[in-house]
CSV table of C-alpha atoms in Angstrom, one decimal:
chain,number,residue,atom,x,y,z
A,1,UNK,CA,0.0,0.0,0.0
A,2,UNK,CA,3.0,2.3,0.5
A,3,UNK,CA,3.6,2.4,-3.3
A,4,UNK,CA,0.0,3.2,-3.9
A,5,UNK,CA,0.0,6.0,-1.3
A,6,UNK,CA,3.2,7.5,-2.7
A,7,UNK,CA,1.9,7.6,-6.3
A,8,UNK,CA,-1.5,9.0,-5.1
A,9,UNK,CA,0.3,11.6,-3.1
A,10,UNK,CA,2.5,12.4,-6.1
A,11,UNK,CA,-0.7,13.2,-8.1
A,12,UNK,CA,-1.8,15.6,-5.4
A,13,UNK,CA,1.8,17.0,-5.3
A,14,UNK,CA,1.7,17.6,-9.1
A,15,UNK,CA,-1.5,19.5,-8.8
A,16,UNK,CA,-0.1,21.6,-6.0
A,17,UNK,CA,3.2,22.1,-7.9
A,18,UNK,CA,1.3,23.7,-10.8
A,19,UNK,CA,-0.4,26.1,-8.4
A,20,UNK,CA,2.9,26.9,-6.6
A,21,UNK,CA,4.6,27.6,-9.9
A,22,UNK,CA,1.8,29.9,-10.9
A,23,UNK,CA,1.6,31.6,-7.5
A,24,UNK,CA,5.1,31.3,-5.9
A,25,UNK,CA,4.2,33.0,-2.7
A,26,UNK,CA,4.5,32.0,1.0
A,27,UNK,CA,0.7,31.8,1.5
A,28,UNK,CA,-1.0,28.6,2.5
A,29,UNK,CA,-3.8,26.6,0.9
A,30,UNK,CA,-6.6,29.1,1.8
A,31,UNK,CA,-4.5,31.8,0.2
A,32,UNK,CA,-4.2,29.8,-3.1
A,33,UNK,CA,-8.0,29.1,-3.0
A,34,UNK,CA,-8.7,32.8,-2.8
A,35,UNK,CA,-6.5,33.6,-5.8
A,36,UNK,CA,-7.7,30.8,-8.0
A,37,UNK,CA,-11.4,31.3,-7.4
A,38,UNK,CA,-13.6,33.9,-9.2
A,39,UNK,CA,-13.8,37.1,-7.3
A,40,UNK,CA,-17.4,36.5,-6.1
A,41,UNK,CA,-16.3,33.1,-4.8
A,42,UNK,CA,-12.8,34.1,-3.5
A,43,UNK,CA,-13.8,34.8,0.2
A,44,UNK,CA,-16.0,31.7,0.4
A,45,UNK,CA,-13.2,29.5,-1.0
A,46,UNK,CA,-10.7,31.0,1.4
A,47,UNK,CA,-13.0,30.5,4.4
A,48,UNK,CA,-13.8,26.9,3.8
A,49,UNK,CA,-10.2,25.9,2.9
A,50,UNK,CA,-8.9,27.8,5.9
A,51,UNK,CA,-11.1,25.9,8.4
A,52,UNK,CA,-10.2,22.5,7.0
A,53,UNK,CA,-6.5,23.5,7.0
A,54,UNK,CA,-6.8,24.6,10.6
A,55,UNK,CA,-8.4,21.3,11.5
A,56,UNK,CA,-5.6,19.4,9.8
A,57,UNK,CA,-2.9,21.5,11.4
A,58,UNK,CA,-4.3,21.0,14.9
A,59,UNK,CA,-4.8,17.2,14.3
A,60,UNK,CA,-1.3,16.8,13.0
A,61,UNK,CA,0.1,18.4,16.1
A,62,UNK,CA,-2.1,16.0,18.1
A,63,UNK,CA,-1.1,13.0,16.1
A,64,UNK,CA,2.6,13.6,16.2
A,65,UNK,CA,2.9,14.6,19.8
A,66,UNK,CA,0.4,12.0,21.1
A,67,UNK,CA,2.2,9.4,19.2
A,68,UNK,CA,5.4,10.5,20.9
A,69,UNK,CA,3.7,10.3,24.3
A,70,UNK,CA,2.8,6.7,23.5
A,71,UNK,CA,6.3,5.9,22.4
A,72,UNK,CA,7.7,7.3,25.7
A,73,UNK,CA,5.2,5.4,27.8
A,74,UNK,CA,5.9,2.2,25.9
A,75,UNK,CA,9.7,2.5,26.0
A,76,UNK,CA,9.5,3.3,29.7
A,77,UNK,CA,8.2,-0.2,30.3
A,78,UNK,CA,11.4,-1.9,28.9
A,79,UNK,CA,13.2,-3.5,31.8
A,80,UNK,CA,11.1,-1.6,34.4
A,81,UNK,CA,7.9,-2.1,36.4
A,82,UNK,CA,6.3,1.0,34.9
A,83,UNK,CA,2.7,0.5,33.7
A,84,UNK,CA,1.4,2.9,31.2
A,85,UNK,CA,-2.2,4.1,31.5
A,86,UNK,CA,-4.3,6.4,29.4
A,87,UNK,CA,-4.1,9.1,32.1
A,88,UNK,CA,-0.3,8.9,32.4
A,89,UNK,CA,0.1,9.0,28.6
A,90,UNK,CA,-2.2,12.0,28.4
A,91,UNK,CA,-0.1,13.7,31.1
A,92,UNK,CA,3.1,13.1,29.1
A,93,UNK,CA,1.3,14.4,26.0
A,94,UNK,CA,0.4,17.6,28.0
A,95,UNK,CA,4.0,18.1,29.1
A,96,UNK,CA,5.3,17.7,25.6
A,97,UNK,CA,2.8,20.3,24.3
A,98,UNK,CA,3.9,22.7,27.1
A,99,UNK,CA,7.6,22.3,26.1
A,100,UNK,CA,6.8,22.8,22.4
A,101,UNK,CA,4.7,25.9,23.3
A,102,UNK,CA,7.5,27.3,25.5
A,103,UNK,CA,10.2,26.9,22.8
A,104,UNK,CA,7.9,28.4,20.1
A,105,UNK,CA,7.0,31.3,22.4
A,106,UNK,CA,10.3,32.2,24.0
A,107,UNK,CA,13.0,30.5,21.8
A,108,UNK,CA,12.2,31.7,18.3
A,109,UNK,CA,15.9,32.3,17.7
A,110,UNK,CA,16.5,28.6,18.5
A,111,UNK,CA,14.1,27.3,15.9
A,112,UNK,CA,16.6,27.7,13.0
A,113,UNK,CA,19.3,25.7,14.7
A,114,UNK,CA,16.8,23.0,15.8
A,115,UNK,CA,15.5,22.8,12.2
A,116,UNK,CA,19.1,22.1,11.0
A,117,UNK,CA,19.5,19.5,13.8
A,118,UNK,CA,16.2,17.9,12.7
A,119,UNK,CA,17.4,17.6,9.1
A,120,UNK,CA,20.5,15.8,10.2
A,121,UNK,CA,18.6,13.5,12.5
A,122,UNK,CA,16.0,12.6,9.9
A,123,UNK,CA,18.5,11.9,7.2
A,124,UNK,CA,21.8,10.7,8.6
A,125,UNK,CA,20.3,9.4,11.9
A,126,UNK,CA,17.5,7.4,10.4
A,127,UNK,CA,19.8,6.0,7.7
A,128,UNK,CA,22.2,4.8,10.4
A,129,UNK,CA,19.2,3.3,12.3
A,130,UNK,CA,18.1,1.2,9.3
A,131,UNK,CA,21.7,0.1,8.5
A,132,UNK,CA,22.2,-0.9,12.2
A,133,UNK,CA,19.0,-2.9,12.3
A,134,UNK,CA,19.7,-4.8,9.2
A,135,UNK,CA,23.4,-5.4,10.1
A,136,UNK,CA,22.7,-6.6,13.7
A,137,UNK,CA,19.7,-8.8,13.1
A,138,UNK,CA,20.7,-12.4,13.7
A,139,UNK,CA,18.3,-13.7,11.0
A,140,UNK,CA,16.3,-12.1,8.2
A,141,UNK,CA,12.9,-12.8,6.8
A,142,UNK,CA,12.4,-13.8,3.2
A,143,UNK,CA,11.2,-11.5,0.5
A,144,UNK,CA,8.1,-13.6,0.2
A,145,UNK,CA,7.3,-13.0,3.9
A,146,UNK,CA,7.9,-9.2,3.6
A,147,UNK,CA,6.0,-8.7,0.3
A,148,UNK,CA,3.4,-11.5,0.2
A,149,UNK,CA,2.2,-12.0,3.8
A,150,UNK,CA,-1.2,-10.7,4.7
A,151,UNK,CA,-1.9,-10.0,8.4
A,152,UNK,CA,-5.2,-8.7,9.7
A,153,UNK,CA,-4.7,-7.0,13.1
A,154,UNK,CA,-8.0,-5.2,13.2
A,155,UNK,CA,-9.8,-7.8,15.3
A,156,UNK,CA,-10.0,-7.0,19.0
A,157,UNK,CA,-11.6,-10.4,19.7
A,158,UNK,CA,-9.7,-12.2,17.0
A,159,UNK,CA,-12.2,-11.6,14.2
A,160,UNK,CA,-10.9,-8.8,12.0
A,161,UNK,CA,-12.4,-6.8,9.2
A,162,UNK,CA,-10.9,-9.2,6.6
A,163,UNK,CA,-13.5,-11.8,7.8
A,164,UNK,CA,-16.4,-9.4,8.6
A,165,UNK,CA,-15.9,-7.3,5.4
A,166,UNK,CA,-13.0,-8.2,3.1
A,167,UNK,CA,-9.2,-8.1,2.9
A,168,UNK,CA,-9.5,-5.1,0.6
A,169,UNK,CA,-11.1,-3.2,3.5
A,170,UNK,CA,-8.2,-4.0,5.8
A,171,UNK,CA,-5.8,-2.9,3.0
A,172,UNK,CA,-7.7,0.4,2.7
A,173,UNK,CA,-7.4,1.0,6.5
A,174,UNK,CA,-3.7,0.3,6.1
A,175,UNK,CA,-3.4,3.4,3.8
A,176,UNK,CA,-3.9,5.7,6.8
A,177,UNK,CA,-0.4,5.6,8.4
A,178,UNK,CA,1.4,5.9,5.0
A,179,UNK,CA,-0.8,8.8,3.9
A,180,UNK,CA,-0.4,10.6,7.3
A,181,UNK,CA,3.4,10.5,7.0
A,182,UNK,CA,3.2,12.1,3.5
A,183,UNK,CA,1.7,15.4,4.6
A,184,UNK,CA,3.2,18.9,5.0
A,185,UNK,CA,4.7,19.0,1.6
A,186,UNK,CA,3.2,22.4,1.1
A,187,UNK,CA,6.0,23.7,3.3
A,188,UNK,CA,8.2,24.1,0.1
A,189,UNK,CA,5.7,26.6,-1.1
A,190,UNK,CA,5.9,28.6,2.1
A,191,UNK,CA,9.6,29.1,1.5
A,192,UNK,CA,9.2,30.1,-2.2
A,193,UNK,CA,9.7,33.8,-1.4
A,194,UNK,CA,13.2,33.0,-0.1
A,195,UNK,CA,14.4,30.9,-3.1
A,196,UNK,CA,15.8,31.8,-6.5
A,197,UNK,CA,13.7,31.0,-9.6
A,198,UNK,CA,10.8,30.2,-7.3
A,199,UNK,CA,8.5,29.3,-10.3
A,200,UNK,CA,10.6,26.2,-10.8
A,201,UNK,CA,12.3,25.5,-7.5
A,202,UNK,CA,9.1,25.6,-5.3
A,203,UNK,CA,7.2,23.0,-7.4
A,204,UNK,CA,10.2,20.8,-7.6
A,205,UNK,CA,10.6,21.1,-3.8
A,206,UNK,CA,7.0,19.9,-3.3
A,207,UNK,CA,7.6,16.9,-5.5
A,208,UNK,CA,11.0,16.1,-4.0
A,209,UNK,CA,9.6,16.3,-0.5
A,210,UNK,CA,7.0,13.6,-1.4
A,211,UNK,CA,9.6,11.4,-3.1
A,212,UNK,CA,12.2,11.7,-0.3
A,213,UNK,CA,9.6,11.0,2.4
A,214,UNK,CA,8.3,8.0,0.6
A,215,UNK,CA,11.8,6.7,-0.1
A,216,UNK,CA,13.0,7.0,3.5
A,217,UNK,CA,9.7,5.6,4.9
A,218,UNK,CA,9.9,2.6,2.6
A,219,UNK,CA,13.5,2.0,3.6
A,220,UNK,CA,12.6,2.1,7.3
A,221,UNK,CA,9.7,-0.3,6.9
A,222,UNK,CA,11.7,-2.7,4.9
A,223,UNK,CA,14.6,-2.7,7.4
A,224,UNK,CA,12.2,-3.5,10.2
A,225,UNK,CA,10.1,-6.1,8.3
A,226,UNK,CA,13.2,-8.0,7.1
A,227,UNK,CA,14.6,-8.0,10.6
A,228,UNK,CA,11.6,-9.5,12.5
A,229,UNK,CA,12.9,-12.4,14.5
A,230,UNK,CA,9.6,-13.9,15.6
A,231,UNK,CA,6.4,-12.6,13.9
A,232,UNK,CA,3.9,-14.1,16.4
A,233,UNK,CA,5.9,-12.7,19.4
A,234,UNK,CA,6.2,-9.3,17.7
A,235,UNK,CA,2.5,-8.8,17.0
A,236,UNK,CA,1.4,-10.2,20.4
A,237,UNK,CA,4.2,-8.4,22.4
A,238,UNK,CA,3.4,-7.7,26.0
A,239,UNK,CA,5.1,-4.3,25.4
A,240,UNK,CA,2.3,-3.4,23.0
A,241,UNK,CA,4.6,-1.8,20.4
A,242,UNK,CA,5.9,-4.1,17.6
A,243,UNK,CA,8.8,-1.8,16.7
A,244,UNK,CA,10.1,-1.8,20.3
A,245,UNK,CA,9.8,-5.6,20.3
A,246,UNK,CA,11.8,-6.0,17.1
A,247,UNK,CA,14.6,-3.8,18.5
A,248,UNK,CA,14.6,-5.8,21.8
A,249,UNK,CA,14.9,-9.0,19.9
A,250,UNK,CA,17.9,-7.6,17.9
A,251,UNK,CA,19.7,-5.3,20.4
A,252,UNK,CA,18.5,-6.3,23.8
A,253,UNK,CA,16.9,-3.9,26.3
A,254,UNK,CA,19.6,-1.3,26.4
A,255,UNK,CA,20.1,-1.1,22.7
A,256,UNK,CA,16.4,-0.9,22.0
A,257,UNK,CA,16.1,2.0,24.4
A,258,UNK,CA,19.0,3.8,22.7
A,259,UNK,CA,17.5,3.4,19.3
A,260,UNK,CA,14.0,4.3,20.5
A,261,UNK,CA,15.5,7.5,22.0
A,262,UNK,CA,16.8,8.4,18.5
A,263,UNK,CA,13.3,7.9,17.1
A,264,UNK,CA,11.7,9.9,19.9
A,265,UNK,CA,14.1,12.8,19.4
A,266,UNK,CA,13.2,12.9,15.7
A,267,UNK,CA,9.5,12.8,16.5
A,268,UNK,CA,9.9,15.5,19.1
A,269,UNK,CA,11.3,17.8,16.4
A,270,UNK,CA,8.4,17.0,14.2
A,271,UNK,CA,5.9,17.9,16.9
A,272,UNK,CA,7.8,21.1,17.7
A,273,UNK,CA,7.7,22.4,14.1
A,274,UNK,CA,4.2,21.2,13.6
A,275,UNK,CA,3.2,23.6,16.3
A,276,UNK,CA,5.3,26.3,14.7
A,277,UNK,CA,3.4,25.8,11.4
A,278,UNK,CA,0.1,25.4,13.2
A,279,UNK,CA,0.4,28.7,15.1
A,280,UNK,CA,1.6,30.6,12.1
A,281,UNK,CA,-1.4,29.4,10.1
A,282,UNK,CA,-3.8,30.4,12.9
A,283,UNK,CA,-2.1,33.8,13.2
A,284,UNK,CA,-2.5,34.4,9.4
A,285,UNK,CA,-6.1,33.3,9.5
A,286,UNK,CA,-6.8,35.6,12.5
A,287,UNK,CA,-5.1,38.5,10.6
A,288,UNK,CA,-7.5,38.0,7.7
A,289,UNK,CA,-10.5,37.7,10.1
A,290,UNK,CA,-11.0,34.0,10.1
A,291,UNK,CA,-10.4,33.8,13.8
A,292,UNK,CA,-11.2,36.4,16.5
A,293,UNK,CA,-9.0,39.5,16.4
A,294,UNK,CA,-7.7,38.6,19.8
A,295,UNK,CA,-5.4,36.1,18.1
A,296,UNK,CA,-4.0,38.6,15.7
A,297,UNK,CA,-1.2,39.6,18.0
A,298,UNK,CA,2.6,39.4,18.0
A,299,UNK,CA,4.5,39.7,21.2
A,300,UNK,CA,6.8,42.7,20.8
A,301,UNK,CA,9.6,41.3,23.0
A,302,UNK,CA,9.7,37.7,21.7
A,303,UNK,CA,8.5,38.4,18.2
A,304,UNK,CA,6.2,35.4,18.2
A,305,UNK,CA,2.4,34.9,17.9
A,306,UNK,CA,2.2,33.7,21.5
A,307,UNK,CA,-1.6,33.7,21.6
A,308,UNK,CA,-2.0,31.3,18.6
A,309,UNK,CA,0.9,29.2,19.9
A,310,UNK,CA,-1.0,28.4,23.0
A,311,UNK,CA,-4.3,28.1,21.2
A,312,UNK,CA,-2.7,25.5,19.0
A,313,UNK,CA,-1.4,23.6,22.2
A,314,UNK,CA,-4.9,23.9,23.8
A,315,UNK,CA,-6.8,22.6,20.8
A,316,UNK,CA,-4.3,19.7,20.3
A,317,UNK,CA,-4.8,18.7,23.9
A,318,UNK,CA,-8.6,18.8,23.5
A,319,UNK,CA,-8.5,16.6,20.5
A,320,UNK,CA,-6.6,13.9,22.5
A,321,UNK,CA,-9.0,13.9,25.5
A,322,UNK,CA,-11.1,11.0,24.0
A,323,UNK,CA,-8.0,8.8,24.5
A,324,UNK,CA,-9.1,8.5,28.1
A,325,UNK,CA,-12.0,6.3,26.9
A,326,UNK,CA,-10.8,5.2,23.5
A,327,UNK,CA,-8.3,2.6,22.3
A,328,UNK,CA,-8.1,4.1,18.8
A,329,UNK,CA,-7.4,7.8,19.7
A,330,UNK,CA,-4.1,7.9,17.9
A,331,UNK,CA,-5.6,6.4,14.7
A,332,UNK,CA,-8.5,8.9,14.9
A,333,UNK,CA,-6.1,11.8,15.4
A,334,UNK,CA,-4.1,10.8,12.3
A,335,UNK,CA,-7.3,10.3,10.3
A,336,UNK,CA,-8.5,13.8,11.2
A,337,UNK,CA,-5.2,15.3,10.4
A,338,UNK,CA,-4.9,13.6,7.0
A,339,UNK,CA,-8.5,14.4,6.0
A,340,UNK,CA,-8.2,18.1,7.1
A,341,UNK,CA,-4.8,18.7,5.4
A,342,UNK,CA,-5.6,16.8,2.1
A,343,UNK,CA,-9.0,18.6,1.8
A,344,UNK,CA,-7.2,21.9,2.2
A,345,UNK,CA,-4.7,20.7,-0.5
A,346,UNK,CA,-7.5,19.4,-2.7
A,347,UNK,CA,-9.8,22.4,-2.7
A,348,UNK,CA,-7.4,24.8,-4.6
A,349,UNK,CA,-6.8,22.0,-7.1
A,350,UNK,CA,-10.5,21.5,-7.5
A,351,UNK,CA,-11.1,25.2,-7.9
A,352,UNK,CA,-8.5,25.3,-10.6
A,353,UNK,CA,-10.2,22.3,-12.3
A,354,UNK,CA,-13.6,24.0,-12.2
A,355,UNK,CA,-12.5,27.5,-13.1
A,356,UNK,CA,-9.5,27.0,-15.4
A,357,UNK,CA,-9.9,30.5,-16.8
A,358,UNK,CA,-8.6,32.0,-13.5
A,359,UNK,CA,-5.6,29.6,-13.4
A,360,UNK,CA,-2.8,31.3,-15.2
A,361,UNK,CA,-0.1,28.6,-15.3
A,362,UNK,CA,3.5,29.1,-14.5
A,363,UNK,CA,6.5,27.5,-16.1
A,364,UNK,CA,5.8,24.2,-14.3
A,365,UNK,CA,2.9,23.3,-16.6
A,366,UNK,CA,1.5,19.8,-17.1
A,367,UNK,CA,-0.3,21.0,-20.3
A,368,UNK,CA,-2.7,18.3,-21.6
A,369,UNK,CA,-2.2,16.2,-18.5
A,370,UNK,CA,-3.0,19.0,-16.1
A,371,UNK,CA,-6.8,18.4,-15.8
A,372,UNK,CA,-6.3,14.6,-15.7
A,373,UNK,CA,-3.8,14.9,-12.9
A,374,UNK,CA,-6.1,17.3,-11.0
A,375,UNK,CA,-9.1,15.0,-11.4
A,376,UNK,CA,-7.1,12.0,-10.1
A,377,UNK,CA,-5.8,14.0,-7.2
A,378,UNK,CA,-9.3,15.2,-6.2
A,379,UNK,CA,-10.8,11.7,-6.6
A,380,UNK,CA,-8.1,10.2,-4.4
A,381,UNK,CA,-8.7,12.9,-1.7
A,382,UNK,CA,-12.4,12.1,-1.8
A,383,UNK,CA,-11.6,8.4,-1.5
A,384,UNK,CA,-9.4,8.7,1.6
A,385,UNK,CA,-11.8,11.2,3.2
A,386,UNK,CA,-14.4,8.4,3.2
A,387,UNK,CA,-12.3,5.5,4.2
A,388,UNK,CA,-10.5,7.3,7.0
A,389,UNK,CA,-13.9,7.9,8.6
A,390,UNK,CA,-14.7,4.2,8.7
A,391,UNK,CA,-13.9,2.0,11.8
A,392,UNK,CA,-10.5,0.4,11.9
A,393,UNK,CA,-11.1,-2.1,14.8
A,394,UNK,CA,-13.7,-4.8,15.1
A,395,UNK,CA,-16.1,-5.0,16.9
A,396,UNK,CA,-17.1,-1.4,17.0
A,397,UNK,CA,-17.9,-0.2,20.6
A,398,UNK,CA,-17.3,2.8,22.8
A,399,UNK,CA,-13.6,1.9,23.0
A,400,UNK,CA,-13.0,1.3,19.3
A,401,UNK,CA,-15.4,3.9,17.7
A,402,UNK,CA,-13.6,6.1,15.2
A,403,UNK,CA,-14.6,9.6,16.1
A,404,UNK,CA,-13.1,11.1,13.0
A,405,UNK,CA,-16.5,11.8,11.3
A,406,UNK,CA,-17.6,13.7,14.4
A,407,UNK,CA,-14.6,16.0,14.4
A,408,UNK,CA,-14.6,16.5,10.7
A,409,UNK,CA,-18.4,16.9,10.6
A,410,UNK,CA,-18.3,19.6,13.4
A,411,UNK,CA,-15.7,21.6,11.5
A,412,UNK,CA,-17.6,21.2,8.2
A,413,UNK,CA,-20.9,22.2,9.8
A,414,UNK,CA,-19.2,25.2,11.5
A,415,UNK,CA,-17.4,26.3,8.3
A,416,UNK,CA,-20.4,26.2,6.0
A,417,UNK,CA,-23.0,27.3,8.7
A,418,UNK,CA,-21.0,30.2,9.9
A,419,UNK,CA,-20.3,31.4,6.4
A,420,UNK,CA,-24.0,31.5,5.4
A,421,UNK,CA,-25.2,32.9,8.7
A,422,UNK,CA,-22.7,35.7,9.2
A,423,UNK,CA,-19.2,35.4,7.9
A,424,UNK,CA,-20.2,36.2,4.3
A,425,UNK,CA,-21.2,39.6,5.4
A,426,UNK,CA,-17.7,40.7,6.5
A,427,UNK,CA,-15.0,38.1,5.6
A,428,UNK,CA,-13.1,39.3,2.5
A,429,UNK,CA,-10.3,36.7,2.5
A,430,UNK,CA,-6.6,37.4,2.3
A,431,UNK,CA,-6.9,40.3,-0.1
A,432,UNK,CA,-4.5,42.6,1.7
A,433,UNK,CA,-2.1,39.6,2.2
A,434,UNK,CA,-2.2,39.0,-1.5
A,435,UNK,CA,-1.3,42.7,-2.1
A,436,UNK,CA,1.5,42.5,0.5
A,437,UNK,CA,2.9,39.4,-1.2
A,438,UNK,CA,3.1,41.2,-4.5
A,439,UNK,CA,5.0,44.0,-2.8
A,440,UNK,CA,7.6,41.6,-1.5
A,441,UNK,CA,6.6,41.8,2.2
A,442,UNK,CA,7.7,38.7,4.1
A,443,UNK,CA,4.4,37.4,5.6
A,444,UNK,CA,6.2,34.5,7.3
A,445,UNK,CA,7.4,37.1,9.8
A,446,UNK,CA,4.7,37.8,12.3
A,447,UNK,CA,3.7,41.5,12.4
A,448,UNK,CA,5.2,42.3,9.0
A,449,UNK,CA,1.8,43.0,7.4
A,450,UNK,CA,0.8,45.3,10.3
A,451,UNK,CA,4.1,47.3,10.0
A,452,UNK,CA,3.5,47.7,6.2
A,453,UNK,CA,0.0,49.0,6.9
A,454,UNK,CA,1.3,51.4,9.4
A,455,UNK,CA,3.9,52.7,7.0
A,456,UNK,CA,1.2,53.2,4.3
A,457,UNK,CA,2.6,50.6,1.9
A,458,UNK,CA,-0.8,49.0,1.3
A,459,UNK,CA,-3.5,50.7,-0.6
A,460,UNK,CA,-7.2,50.7,0.0
A,461,UNK,CA,-10.1,49.1,-1.9
A,462,UNK,CA,-8.0,46.3,-3.4
A,463,UNK,CA,-9.5,44.3,-6.3
A,464,UNK,CA,-8.3,40.7,-6.1
A,465,UNK,CA,-8.6,40.2,-9.8
A,466,UNK,CA,-6.0,42.9,-10.4
A,467,UNK,CA,-3.6,41.1,-8.1
A,468,UNK,CA,-3.6,37.8,-10.0
């Protein structure tokens, strides 16, 4: 399924790459939706896309950091008497969110160095991890086992969805983790203002990020699968985490803890920068009126949008609260994240597909294949939106219920309902942000737009069509 996910994500990336080439600015998906839509639909497109992007951003922060909390709880049981509980894991999750919030609030100058550290850890560190696992493993599984063995782990009572439904349903559920890891590739677009020849470098960056993520992910999975020593013991491990069990079987307790520490440090960096992206998106949305004006604030001393940073932390914590009564909370959080982000990626692509007259292509132009690629991307996003709302564990009860449709449904109801009830009367979308982008103002820097307005650089009564 990893290959299918990679190629499907590549179609989405190609659709996004065309948009980035045509609009090489640091704005996010709701910004692109506003530019590509007809003027009378611009604000509506930005509003809906913005709310789905916000949902995805919050859920990604939840998924990454809650996953890290689970890894910490699980690793802490190796060679000790520690017993993880839902409450303890939630407490670890809260502590991690506080640490991420503190660094983003008061250590903005550290983020650049931590980003460089993260790049080294995720490239060199994970490569060394895979090589060490393969080299140290006493025995290796056959290629037939790795590529041709089907295992259904969806049955809580032993009867999985492959029996109750079909193996295809289990395979569809298996798409989730792969799809979740291939998100955030719009980050290349956000840096387009800072790159040379952005009309080419930004779209290539989007595609390269998908390809590199898929390649590294595939390498990690293969190294672990080939190095399984006892499959039955791995899937039924008392530890509750197959990866930890694989490492224990290969390296022993001390070695497993050391390698899990490397993984956890990598995941910590992911969670940290997820909150950075999350808070910046919320700040930009608040600046354009999508969130209460209270959140359109930059701390003068620390030069950070502290209010949206802690809003991001608070909402991420709220989204994890069902974990106290649910065994599929992590799966639900990743489903919500993937659906929210991919919907926000897909809406600008869909808008360009419906109204091609407003889509002035850049040098990265798929020409005759453009509409075919866009259609495949939109259909795939529609497909995963449906399947990620379905239950992943059998039987379905209060513990295994997938609450993804509830979260996505609430946001969808809020986004559409609020628009037609009141937001359409005053929300104009990122019109002034679009003008600022055209003037070369760095909107990634919190407070830059406000300073430009104070200096009189931005005019009044801006017509969005004139800015395209």
